[in-house]
XYZ file of C-alpha atoms in Angstrom:
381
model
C 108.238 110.270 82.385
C 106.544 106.707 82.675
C 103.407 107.140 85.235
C 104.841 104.879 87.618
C 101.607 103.888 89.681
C 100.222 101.986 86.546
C 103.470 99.389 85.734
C 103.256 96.247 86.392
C 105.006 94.662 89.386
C 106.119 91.131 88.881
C 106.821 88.752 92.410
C 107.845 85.585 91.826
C 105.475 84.070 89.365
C 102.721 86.883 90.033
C 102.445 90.144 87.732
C 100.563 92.327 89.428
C 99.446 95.029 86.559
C 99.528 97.879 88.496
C 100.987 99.482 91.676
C 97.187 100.250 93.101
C 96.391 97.515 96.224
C 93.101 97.501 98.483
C 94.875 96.571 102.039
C 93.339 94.233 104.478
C 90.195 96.101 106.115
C 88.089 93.864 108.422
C 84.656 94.174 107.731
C 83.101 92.302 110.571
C 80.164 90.578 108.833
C 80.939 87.022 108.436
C 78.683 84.266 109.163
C 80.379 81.525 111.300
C 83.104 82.603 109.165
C 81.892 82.359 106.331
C 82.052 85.320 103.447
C 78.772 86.545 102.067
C 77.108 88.731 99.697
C 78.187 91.209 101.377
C 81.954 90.283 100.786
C 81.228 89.411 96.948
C 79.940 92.983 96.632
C 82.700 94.844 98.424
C 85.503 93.105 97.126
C 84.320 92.583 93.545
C 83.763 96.659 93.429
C 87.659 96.562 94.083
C 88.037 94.679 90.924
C 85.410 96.918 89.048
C 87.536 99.777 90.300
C 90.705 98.773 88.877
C 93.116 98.005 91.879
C 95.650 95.844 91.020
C 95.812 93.965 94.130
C 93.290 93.018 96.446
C 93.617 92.030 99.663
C 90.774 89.993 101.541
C 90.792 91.398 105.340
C 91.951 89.425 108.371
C 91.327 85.642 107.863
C 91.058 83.371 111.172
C 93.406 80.482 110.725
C 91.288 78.730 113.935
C 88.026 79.409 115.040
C 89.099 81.079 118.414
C 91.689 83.198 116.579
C 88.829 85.273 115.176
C 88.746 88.614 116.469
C 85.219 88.961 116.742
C 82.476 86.853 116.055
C 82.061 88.639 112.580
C 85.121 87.695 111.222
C 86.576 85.636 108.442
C 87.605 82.407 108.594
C 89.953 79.673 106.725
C 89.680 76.403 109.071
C 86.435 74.738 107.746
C 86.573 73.665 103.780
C 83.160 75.118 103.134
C 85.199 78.591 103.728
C 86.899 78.262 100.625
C 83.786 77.742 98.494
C 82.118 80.419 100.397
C 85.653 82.345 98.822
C 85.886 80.996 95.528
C 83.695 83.504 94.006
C 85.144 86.110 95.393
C 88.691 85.372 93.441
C 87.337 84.013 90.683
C 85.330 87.693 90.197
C 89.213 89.436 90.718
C 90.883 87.561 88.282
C 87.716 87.921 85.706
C 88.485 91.388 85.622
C 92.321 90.703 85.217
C 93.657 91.740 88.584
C 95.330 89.769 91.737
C 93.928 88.756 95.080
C 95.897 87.795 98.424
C 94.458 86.137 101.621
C 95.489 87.902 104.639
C 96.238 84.839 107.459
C 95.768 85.974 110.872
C 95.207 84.955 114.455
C 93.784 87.564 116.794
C 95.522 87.015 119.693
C 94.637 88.567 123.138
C 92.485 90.767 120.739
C 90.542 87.971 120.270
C 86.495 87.796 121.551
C 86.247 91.162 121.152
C 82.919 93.374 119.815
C 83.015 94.086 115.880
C 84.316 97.547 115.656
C 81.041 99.550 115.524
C 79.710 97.621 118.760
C 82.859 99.609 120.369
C 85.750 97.422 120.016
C 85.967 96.544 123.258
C 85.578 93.247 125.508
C 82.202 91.549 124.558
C 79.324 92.867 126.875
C 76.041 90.693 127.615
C 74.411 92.475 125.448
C 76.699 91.264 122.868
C 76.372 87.859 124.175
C 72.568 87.692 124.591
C 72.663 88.692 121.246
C 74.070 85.558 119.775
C 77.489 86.413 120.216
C 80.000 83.935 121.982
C 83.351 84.765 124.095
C 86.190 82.520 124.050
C 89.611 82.593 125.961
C 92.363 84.199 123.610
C 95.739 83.293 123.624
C 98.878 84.915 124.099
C 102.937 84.683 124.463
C 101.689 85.791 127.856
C 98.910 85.855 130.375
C 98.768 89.638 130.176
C 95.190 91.346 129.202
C 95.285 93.919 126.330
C 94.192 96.359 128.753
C 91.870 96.801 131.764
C 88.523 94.916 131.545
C 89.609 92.442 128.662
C 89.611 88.746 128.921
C 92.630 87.352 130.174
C 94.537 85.222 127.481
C 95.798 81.949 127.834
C 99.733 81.752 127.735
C 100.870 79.594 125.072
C 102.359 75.915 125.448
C 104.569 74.539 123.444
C 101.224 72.570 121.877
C 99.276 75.692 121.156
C 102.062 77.189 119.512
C 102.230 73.896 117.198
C 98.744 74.011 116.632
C 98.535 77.397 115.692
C 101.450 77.212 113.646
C 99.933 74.348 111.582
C 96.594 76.459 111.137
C 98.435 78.871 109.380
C 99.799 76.336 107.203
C 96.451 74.721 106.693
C 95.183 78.330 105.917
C 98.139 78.500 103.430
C 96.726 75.339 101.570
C 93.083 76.913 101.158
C 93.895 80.335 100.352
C 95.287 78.293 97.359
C 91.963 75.499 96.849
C 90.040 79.425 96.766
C 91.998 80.452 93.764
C 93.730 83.100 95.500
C 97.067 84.094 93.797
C 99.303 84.806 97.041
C 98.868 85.238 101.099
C 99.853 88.247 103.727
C 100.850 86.795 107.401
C 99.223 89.107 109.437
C 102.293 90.454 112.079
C 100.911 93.518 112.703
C 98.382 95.483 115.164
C 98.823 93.491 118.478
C 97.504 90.578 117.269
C 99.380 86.991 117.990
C 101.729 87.204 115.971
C 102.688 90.556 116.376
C 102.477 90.649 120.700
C 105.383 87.956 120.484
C 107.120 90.518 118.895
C 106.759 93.384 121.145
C 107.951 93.414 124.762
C 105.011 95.480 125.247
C 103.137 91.767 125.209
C 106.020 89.126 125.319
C 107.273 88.874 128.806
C 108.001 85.156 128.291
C 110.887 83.681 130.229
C 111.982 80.758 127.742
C 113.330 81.030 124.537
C 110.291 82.719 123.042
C 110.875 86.014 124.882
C 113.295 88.445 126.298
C 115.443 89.526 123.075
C 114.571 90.552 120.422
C 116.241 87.345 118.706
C 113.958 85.131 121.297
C 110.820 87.224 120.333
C 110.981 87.029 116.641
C 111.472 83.546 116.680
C 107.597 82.303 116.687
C 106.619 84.397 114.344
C 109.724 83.600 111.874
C 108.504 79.914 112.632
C 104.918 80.296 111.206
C 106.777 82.625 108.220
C 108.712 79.166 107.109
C 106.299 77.152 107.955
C 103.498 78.814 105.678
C 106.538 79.377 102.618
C 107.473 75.940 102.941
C 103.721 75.342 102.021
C 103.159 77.463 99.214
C 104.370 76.488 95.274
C 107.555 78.455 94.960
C 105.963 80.472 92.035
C 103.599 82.205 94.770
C 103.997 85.082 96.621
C 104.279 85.166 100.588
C 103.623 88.823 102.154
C 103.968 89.625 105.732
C 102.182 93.259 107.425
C 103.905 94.423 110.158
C 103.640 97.246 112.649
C 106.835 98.920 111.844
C 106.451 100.632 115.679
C 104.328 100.246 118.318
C 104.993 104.215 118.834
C 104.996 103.647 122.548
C 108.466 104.089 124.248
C 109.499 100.907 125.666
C 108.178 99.035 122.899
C 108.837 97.862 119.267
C 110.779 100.004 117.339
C 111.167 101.110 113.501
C 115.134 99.204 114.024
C 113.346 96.079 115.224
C 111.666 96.204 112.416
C 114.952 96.175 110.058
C 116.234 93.421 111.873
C 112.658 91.669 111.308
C 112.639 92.313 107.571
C 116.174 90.623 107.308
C 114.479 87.840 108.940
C 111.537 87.845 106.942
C 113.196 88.247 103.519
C 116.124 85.111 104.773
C 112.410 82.985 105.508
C 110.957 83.592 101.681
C 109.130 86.666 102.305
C 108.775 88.731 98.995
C 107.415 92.484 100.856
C 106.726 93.569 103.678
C 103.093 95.539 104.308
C 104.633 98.162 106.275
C 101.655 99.342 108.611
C 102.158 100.578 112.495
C 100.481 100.261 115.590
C 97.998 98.119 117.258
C 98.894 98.279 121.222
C 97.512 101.296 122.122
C 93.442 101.320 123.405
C 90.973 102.383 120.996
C 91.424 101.286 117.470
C 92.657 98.391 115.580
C 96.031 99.725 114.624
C 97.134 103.933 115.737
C 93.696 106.040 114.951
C 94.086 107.832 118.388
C 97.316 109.104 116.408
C 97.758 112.690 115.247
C 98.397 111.648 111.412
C 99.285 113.135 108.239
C 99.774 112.324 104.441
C 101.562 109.253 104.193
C 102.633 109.189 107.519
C 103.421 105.547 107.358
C 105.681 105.765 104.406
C 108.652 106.608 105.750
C 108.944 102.859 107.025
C 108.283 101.388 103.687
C 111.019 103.358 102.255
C 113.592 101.935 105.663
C 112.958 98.855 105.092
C 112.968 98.772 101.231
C 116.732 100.740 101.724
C 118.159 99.125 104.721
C 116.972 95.307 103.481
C 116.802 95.092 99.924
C 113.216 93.803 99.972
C 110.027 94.758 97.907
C 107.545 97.137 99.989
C 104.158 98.546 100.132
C 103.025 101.930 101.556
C 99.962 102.262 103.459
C 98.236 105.435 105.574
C 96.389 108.359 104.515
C 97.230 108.334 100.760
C 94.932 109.412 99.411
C 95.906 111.381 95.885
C 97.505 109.785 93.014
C 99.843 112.873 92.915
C 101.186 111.506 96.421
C 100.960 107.724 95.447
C 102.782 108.629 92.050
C 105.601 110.986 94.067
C 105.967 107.394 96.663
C 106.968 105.380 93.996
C 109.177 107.409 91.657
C 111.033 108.783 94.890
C 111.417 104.735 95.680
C 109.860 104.890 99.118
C 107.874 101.616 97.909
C 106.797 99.391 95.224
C 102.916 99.022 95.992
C 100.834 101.557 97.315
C 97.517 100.596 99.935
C 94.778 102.647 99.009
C 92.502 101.945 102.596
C 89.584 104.115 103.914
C 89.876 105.916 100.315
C 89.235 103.105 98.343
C 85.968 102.675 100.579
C 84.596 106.309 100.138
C 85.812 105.820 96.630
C 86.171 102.095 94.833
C 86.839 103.639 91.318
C 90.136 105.257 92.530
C 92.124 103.513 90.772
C 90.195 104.493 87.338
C 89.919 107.636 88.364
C 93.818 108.280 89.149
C 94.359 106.571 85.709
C 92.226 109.677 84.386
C 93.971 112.011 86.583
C 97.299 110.989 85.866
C 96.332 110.891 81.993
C 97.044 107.034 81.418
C 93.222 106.098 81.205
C 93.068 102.404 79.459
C 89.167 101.446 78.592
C 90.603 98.047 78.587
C 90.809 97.663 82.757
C 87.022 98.857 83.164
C 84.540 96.607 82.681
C 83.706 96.217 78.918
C 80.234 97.751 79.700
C 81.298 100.432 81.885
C 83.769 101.359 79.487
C 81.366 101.316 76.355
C 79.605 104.138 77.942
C 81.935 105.972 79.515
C 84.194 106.207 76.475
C 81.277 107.994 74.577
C 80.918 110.083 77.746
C 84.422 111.268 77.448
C 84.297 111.974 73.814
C 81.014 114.313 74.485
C 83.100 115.870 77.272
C 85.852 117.103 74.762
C 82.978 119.221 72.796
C 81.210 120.878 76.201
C 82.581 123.712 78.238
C 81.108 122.352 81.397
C 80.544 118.860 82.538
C 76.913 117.407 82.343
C 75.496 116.859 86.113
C 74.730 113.412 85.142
């Protein structure tokens, strides 16, 4: 039986060569924006470690639709040089690399995730931090003690719209081969879709019709600005997993949408409205726990998927994709304790290829496999 987790997938005029992706993490350590050494070392290990895809975490398409003052950024041109060498070191090693495009939303101004994700303190401020007004589909707070968001206008939602599709244009100038709209988590994009957020009165909110139609906006807008040989990706939550809100057949009806708009796959994450945490970490979880909306959407729509959440063997990873729950597999929090996972599933799964290390790497560790074969017990190194 072919090892399914190391074929290539092909979208549009993209082969990926393997079913291995690095999902958007943010990492909080931007300078005005900007990526740094930092960045070239964490997502160039990605490449070392042989995932086929690599995602680059949450990008602001403006400067207030940051979520914290750490974060990415695509709306100044010296971004993409400061992102150039980040691609360019992905597609040395022969893999792919997508730009996540995202807008924080009434998330927005918040501490970087180790400060305590929360509202910005004046400690944070006094420490060279600045707070901004988010905005919103509505003037609602994303809980007790956060800043209150600015409700869109017809001219924010313009402007915003056109940042994406200026984002779009220099994900592409920083040699990145496709882009994720970031719909997921409670950000902007995302709280128009949920009535947990949206409790706009105009044609923006009440059904569910009303509340996709934003965020379907932005998905032309940005497809309409990409060559038709590139890939558009979209994350969503697939459920808010709060009753009352959005729901795994909302997100069905989205995917229709999506996939009608140019989307190639949906990133089919989960979450993002509840307090503490980004996306559902105050969630009892288990082994692939998020898979089972990869595999609804990829049956009920007809559209390419990727499975994210807790997997973290390539037994489960392989078992995803033969079973058809997914095309891509997200390899998160373990690809951080663990770049080389990708190499070392290869091994595991007994389809190890010298060629996708780098050459040096795999000089040695070639001859280090041969001398395994002729010891009982492994060398401690």
């Amino acid at each position: 039986m072919t090892v399914k987790l190391f074929t290539p997938l092909t979208i549009r005029g993209v082969t990926i060569p393997n079913r291995v992706a690095v999902p958007p993490m943010d990492m909080y350590c931007a300078d005005d924006g900007h990526a740094t050494a930092f960045h070239h070392t964490h997502y160039g290990k990605f490449a070392f470690g042989g995932a086929g895809l690599v995602f680059v975490e949450a990008t602001g398409v403006t400067r207030s639709g940051r979520i914290t003052n750490g974060c990415m950024g695509i709306y100044y041109d010296s971004h993409v040089d400061a992102l150039r060498p980040i691609t360019a070191q992905i597609r040395e090693m022969g893999f792919k690399s997508c730009l996540q495009l995202a807008h924080g939303g009434r998330k927005a101004s918040t501490q970087r995730a180790w400060q305590g994700n929360g509202p910005l303190t004046q400690e944070n401020i006094d420490a060279g931090d600045e707070r901004w007004q988010p905005l919103a589909p509505s003037a609602l707070p994303f809980t007790d003690g956060w800043e209150m968001p600015k409700e869109m206008d017809r001219r924010d939602m313009d402007e915003v719209r056109e940042a994406f599709v200026t984002g779009a244009h220099r994900a592409m100038d920083a040699g990145f081969d496709m882009v994720e709209i970031h719909m997921a988590h409670g950000y902007l994009l995302q709280s128009f879709l949920t009535p947990i957020a949206n409790k706009r009165t105009d044609e923006y909110g009440g059904s569910l019709e009303n509340r996709m139609r934003y965020p379907l906006e932005v998905a032309r807008a940005v497809r309409a600005a990409l060559p038709d040989d590139v890939p558009l990706l979209t994350r969503i939550s697939s459920t808010d997993w709060i009753d009352g809100g959005w729901e795994p057949e909302d997100s069905v009806v989205l995917a229709r949408e999506l996939k009608a708009a140019g989307v190639d796959l949906v990133d089919c994450s989960s979450g993002g409205n509840m307090l503490h945490g980004a996306t559902n970490s105050n969630l009892t979880r288990g082994p692939a726990y998020q898979a089972q909306f990869a595999k609804l959407l990829r049956e009920e729509v007809g559209i390419m998927t990727q499975a994210v959440g807790l997997i973290r063997t390539p037994e489960l990873a392989e078992q995803l994709l033969q079973e058809g729950q997914a095309d891509l597999i997200a390899i998160g929090r373990q690809a951080l304790f663990n770049p080389f996972w990708a190499h070392h599933a290869a091994e595991k799964l007994g389809v190890t290829d010298w060629e996708t290390w780098p050459a040096p790497y795999a000089w040695w560790l070639s001859k280090w496999k041969r001398g395994l074969a002729t010891m009982d017990e492994e060398p401690l190194a």
